[in-house]
Amino acid sequence: MITQEMIDRINALYHKSQSVGLTEAEKKEQTDLRKAYIAAIRTNMRANLDNISIREEDGSITDLGKKFGKGNPS
């Protein structure tokens, strides 16, 4: 889970990289924080997409999470 402190740190490292540059440790920290942020975004997006249902023209409901979600091998 990404906290506001982590987002603030990502932003602080970005601004520092633009002004004075980063040490190797800070570059690694920035990379790790960005990876964690992207992973959290992907997890949240997948959860949202798995909860979408579509009403078909014939009136039936297609649950896209069951049809295309992680649990489906296709």
CSV table of N, CA and C in Angstrom, one decimal:
chain,number,residue,atom,x,y,z
A,1,MET,N,0.8,-1.2,0.0
A,1,MET,CA,0.0,0.0,0.0
A,1,MET,C,0.9,1.2,0.0
A,2,ILE,N,0.5,2.2,-0.8
A,2,ILE,CA,1.2,3.4,-0.9
A,2,ILE,C,0.6,4.5,0.1
A,3,THR,N,1.5,5.1,0.9
A,3,THR,CA,1.0,6.1,1.8
A,3,THR,C,1.4,7.5,1.2
A,4,GLN,N,0.8,8.5,1.8
A,4,GLN,CA,1.1,9.9,1.4
A,4,GLN,C,2.5,10.2,1.6
A,5,GLU,N,3.1,9.7,2.7
A,5,GLU,CA,4.5,9.9,2.9
A,5,GLU,C,5.4,9.4,1.8
A,6,MET,N,5.0,8.2,1.3
A,6,MET,CA,5.8,7.6,0.2
A,6,MET,C,5.7,8.5,-1.0
A,7,ILE,N,4.5,8.9,-1.3
A,7,ILE,CA,4.3,9.8,-2.5
A,7,ILE,C,5.1,11.1,-2.3
A,8,ASP,N,5.1,11.7,-1.1
A,8,ASP,CA,5.8,12.9,-0.8
A,8,ASP,C,7.3,12.6,-1.0
A,9,ARG,N,7.8,11.4,-0.6
A,9,ARG,CA,9.2,11.1,-0.8
A,9,ARG,C,9.6,11.0,-2.2
A,10,ILE,N,8.7,10.3,-3.0
A,10,ILE,CA,9.0,10.2,-4.5
A,10,ILE,C,9.1,11.6,-5.1
A,11,ASN,N,8.2,12.5,-4.7
A,11,ASN,CA,8.2,13.8,-5.3
A,11,ASN,C,9.5,14.6,-4.8
A,12,ALA,N,9.9,14.4,-3.5
A,12,ALA,CA,11.1,15.1,-3.0
A,12,ALA,C,12.3,14.6,-3.8
A,13,LEU,N,12.4,13.3,-4.0
A,13,LEU,CA,13.6,12.8,-4.7
A,13,LEU,C,13.6,13.2,-6.1
A,14,TYR,N,12.4,13.4,-6.8
A,14,TYR,CA,12.4,13.9,-8.1
A,14,TYR,C,12.9,15.3,-8.2
A,15,HIS,N,12.4,16.2,-7.3
A,15,HIS,CA,12.9,17.5,-7.3
A,15,HIS,C,14.3,17.7,-7.0
A,16,LYS,N,14.8,16.8,-6.1
A,16,LYS,CA,16.3,16.9,-5.8
A,16,LYS,C,17.1,16.4,-7.0
A,17,SER,N,16.6,15.4,-7.7
A,17,SER,CA,17.3,14.9,-8.9
A,17,SER,C,17.4,16.0,-9.9
A,18,GLN,N,16.4,16.9,-10.0
A,18,GLN,CA,16.4,17.9,-11.0
A,18,GLN,C,17.3,19.1,-10.6
A,19,SER,N,17.5,19.3,-9.3
A,19,SER,CA,18.3,20.4,-8.8
A,19,SER,C,19.7,20.1,-8.6
A,20,VAL,N,20.0,19.1,-7.7
A,20,VAL,CA,21.4,18.9,-7.4
A,20,VAL,C,21.8,17.5,-7.7
A,21,GLY,N,20.9,16.6,-8.0
A,21,GLY,CA,21.3,15.2,-8.3
A,21,GLY,C,21.1,14.3,-7.1
A,22,LEU,N,21.1,13.0,-7.3
A,22,LEU,CA,20.9,12.0,-6.3
A,22,LEU,C,22.1,11.2,-6.1
A,23,THR,N,22.3,10.7,-4.9
A,23,THR,CA,23.3,9.7,-4.6
A,23,THR,C,22.9,8.4,-5.1
A,24,GLU,N,23.7,7.4,-5.1
A,24,GLU,CA,23.4,6.0,-5.6
A,24,GLU,C,22.3,5.4,-4.7
A,25,ALA,N,22.4,5.7,-3.4
A,25,ALA,CA,21.4,5.1,-2.5
A,25,ALA,C,20.0,5.8,-2.7
A,26,GLU,N,20.0,7.1,-3.0
A,26,GLU,CA,18.8,7.8,-3.3
A,26,GLU,C,18.2,7.3,-4.6
A,27,LYS,N,19.0,7.1,-5.6
A,27,LYS,CA,18.5,6.6,-6.9
A,27,LYS,C,17.8,5.2,-6.7
A,28,LYS,N,18.5,4.3,-5.9
A,28,LYS,CA,17.8,3.0,-5.6
A,28,LYS,C,16.5,3.2,-4.9
A,29,GLU,N,16.5,4.1,-3.9
A,29,GLU,CA,15.3,4.3,-3.1
A,29,GLU,C,14.2,4.9,-4.0
A,30,GLN,N,14.5,5.8,-4.9
A,30,GLN,CA,13.6,6.3,-5.9
A,30,GLN,C,13.0,5.2,-6.8
A,31,THR,N,13.9,4.3,-7.3
A,31,THR,CA,13.5,3.2,-8.1
A,31,THR,C,12.5,2.3,-7.4
A,32,ASP,N,12.9,1.9,-6.1
A,32,ASP,CA,12.1,1.0,-5.3
A,32,ASP,C,10.7,1.7,-5.0
A,33,LEU,N,10.7,2.9,-4.7
A,33,LEU,CA,9.4,3.6,-4.4
A,33,LEU,C,8.5,3.7,-5.7
A,34,ARG,N,9.1,4.0,-6.8
A,34,ARG,CA,8.4,4.0,-8.0
A,34,ARG,C,7.8,2.6,-8.4
A,35,LYS,N,8.6,1.6,-8.2
A,35,LYS,CA,8.1,0.2,-8.5
A,35,LYS,C,6.9,-0.1,-7.6
A,36,ALA,N,7.0,0.2,-6.3
A,36,ALA,CA,5.9,0.0,-5.3
A,36,ALA,C,4.7,0.8,-5.7
A,37,TYR,N,4.9,2.0,-6.1
A,37,TYR,CA,3.7,2.9,-6.5
A,37,TYR,C,3.0,2.3,-7.8
A,38,ILE,N,3.8,1.9,-8.8
A,38,ILE,CA,3.2,1.3,-10.0
A,38,ILE,C,2.5,0.0,-9.7
A,39,ALA,N,3.1,-0.9,-8.8
A,39,ALA,CA,2.4,-2.1,-8.4
A,39,ALA,C,1.1,-1.8,-7.7
A,40,ALA,N,1.0,-0.8,-6.8
A,40,ALA,CA,-0.2,-0.5,-6.2
A,40,ALA,C,-1.3,0.0,-7.1
A,41,ILE,N,-0.8,0.8,-8.1
A,41,ILE,CA,-1.8,1.3,-9.1
A,41,ILE,C,-2.3,0.2,-9.9
A,42,ARG,N,-1.5,-0.8,-10.3
A,42,ARG,CA,-2.0,-1.9,-11.1
A,42,ARG,C,-2.9,-2.8,-10.3
A,43,THR,N,-2.6,-3.0,-9.0
A,43,THR,CA,-3.5,-3.8,-8.1
A,43,THR,C,-4.9,-3.1,-8.0
A,44,ASN,N,-4.9,-1.8,-7.8
A,44,ASN,CA,-6.1,-1.1,-7.7
A,44,ASN,C,-6.9,-1.1,-9.0
A,45,MET,N,-6.2,-1.0,-10.1
A,45,MET,CA,-6.9,-1.0,-11.4
A,45,MET,C,-7.5,-2.3,-11.7
A,46,ARG,N,-6.8,-3.4,-11.4
A,46,ARG,CA,-7.3,-4.8,-11.6
A,46,ARG,C,-8.5,-5.0,-10.7
A,47,ALA,N,-8.5,-4.5,-9.5
A,47,ALA,CA,-9.6,-4.7,-8.6
A,47,ALA,C,-10.9,-4.0,-9.2
A,48,ASN,N,-10.7,-2.8,-9.7
A,48,ASN,CA,-11.8,-2.0,-10.3
A,48,ASN,C,-12.3,-2.7,-11.5
A,49,LEU,N,-11.4,-3.2,-12.4
A,49,LEU,CA,-11.9,-3.8,-13.6
A,49,LEU,C,-12.6,-5.2,-13.3
A,50,ASP,N,-12.1,-5.9,-12.3
A,50,ASP,CA,-12.8,-7.1,-11.9
A,50,ASP,C,-14.2,-7.0,-11.4
A,51,ASN,N,-14.5,-5.8,-11.0
A,51,ASN,CA,-15.9,-5.5,-10.5
A,51,ASN,C,-16.8,-4.9,-11.5
A,52,ILE,N,-16.5,-4.9,-12.8
A,52,ILE,CA,-17.3,-4.4,-13.8
A,52,ILE,C,-18.2,-5.5,-14.4
A,53,SER,N,-19.5,-5.2,-14.5
A,53,SER,CA,-20.5,-6.0,-15.2
A,53,SER,C,-21.1,-5.3,-16.3
A,54,ILE,N,-21.4,-6.0,-17.4
A,54,ILE,CA,-22.0,-5.4,-18.5
A,54,ILE,C,-23.4,-6.1,-18.8
A,55,ARG,N,-24.4,-5.3,-19.1
A,55,ARG,CA,-25.7,-5.8,-19.5
A,55,ARG,C,-25.7,-6.0,-21.0
A,56,GLU,N,-25.9,-7.2,-21.4
A,56,GLU,CA,-25.9,-7.5,-22.8
A,56,GLU,C,-27.2,-7.1,-23.5
A,57,GLU,N,-27.2,-7.1,-24.8
A,57,GLU,CA,-28.5,-6.7,-25.5
A,57,GLU,C,-29.6,-7.6,-25.2
A,58,ASP,N,-29.3,-8.9,-24.9
A,58,ASP,CA,-30.4,-9.8,-24.6
A,58,ASP,C,-30.9,-9.7,-23.1
A,59,GLY,N,-30.3,-8.8,-22.4
A,59,GLY,CA,-30.7,-8.6,-21.0
A,59,GLY,C,-29.9,-9.3,-20.0
A,60,SER,N,-29.0,-10.2,-20.4
A,60,SER,CA,-28.2,-11.0,-19.5
A,60,SER,C,-27.0,-10.1,-19.0
A,61,ILE,N,-26.5,-10.4,-17.8
A,61,ILE,CA,-25.4,-9.7,-17.2
A,61,ILE,C,-24.1,-10.5,-17.4
A,62,THR,N,-23.1,-9.9,-17.9
A,62,THR,CA,-21.8,-10.5,-18.0
A,62,THR,C,-20.8,-9.9,-17.0
A,63,ASP,N,-20.3,-10.7,-16.1
A,63,ASP,CA,-19.4,-10.3,-15.0
A,63,ASP,C,-18.0,-10.4,-15.7
A,64,LEU,N,-17.4,-9.3,-16.0
A,64,LEU,CA,-16.1,-9.3,-16.6
A,64,LEU,C,-15.0,-9.8,-15.7
A,65,GLY,N,-15.1,-9.7,-14.4
A,65,GLY,CA,-14.2,-10.2,-13.5
A,65,GLY,C,-14.1,-11.7,-13.5
A,66,LYS,N,-15.3,-12.3,-13.6
A,66,LYS,CA,-15.3,-13.8,-13.8
A,66,LYS,C,-14.8,-14.2,-15.1
A,67,LYS,N,-15.2,-13.5,-16.2
A,67,LYS,CA,-14.9,-13.8,-17.5
A,67,LYS,C,-13.4,-13.6,-17.9
A,68,PHE,N,-12.8,-12.5,-17.4
A,68,PHE,CA,-11.4,-12.2,-17.8
A,68,PHE,C,-10.5,-12.0,-16.7
A,69,GLY,N,-10.9,-12.1,-15.4
A,69,GLY,CA,-10.1,-11.9,-14.3
A,69,GLY,C,-9.0,-12.9,-14.1
A,70,LYS,N,-8.2,-12.7,-13.0
A,70,LYS,CA,-7.1,-13.6,-12.8
A,70,LYS,C,-7.5,-15.1,-12.6
A,71,GLY,N,-8.6,-15.3,-12.0
A,71,GLY,CA,-9.1,-16.7,-11.8
A,71,GLY,C,-9.4,-17.5,-13.0
A,72,ASN,N,-9.5,-16.8,-14.2
A,72,ASN,CA,-9.9,-17.4,-15.4
A,72,ASN,C,-8.6,-17.8,-16.2
A,73,PRO,N,-8.4,-19.1,-16.6
A,73,PRO,CA,-7.2,-19.5,-17.3
A,73,PRO,C,-7.1,-19.0,-18.7
A,74,SER,N,-8.2,-18.5,-19.3
A,74,SER,CA,-8.1,-18.1,-20.7
A,74,SER,C,-7.6,-16.7,-20.9
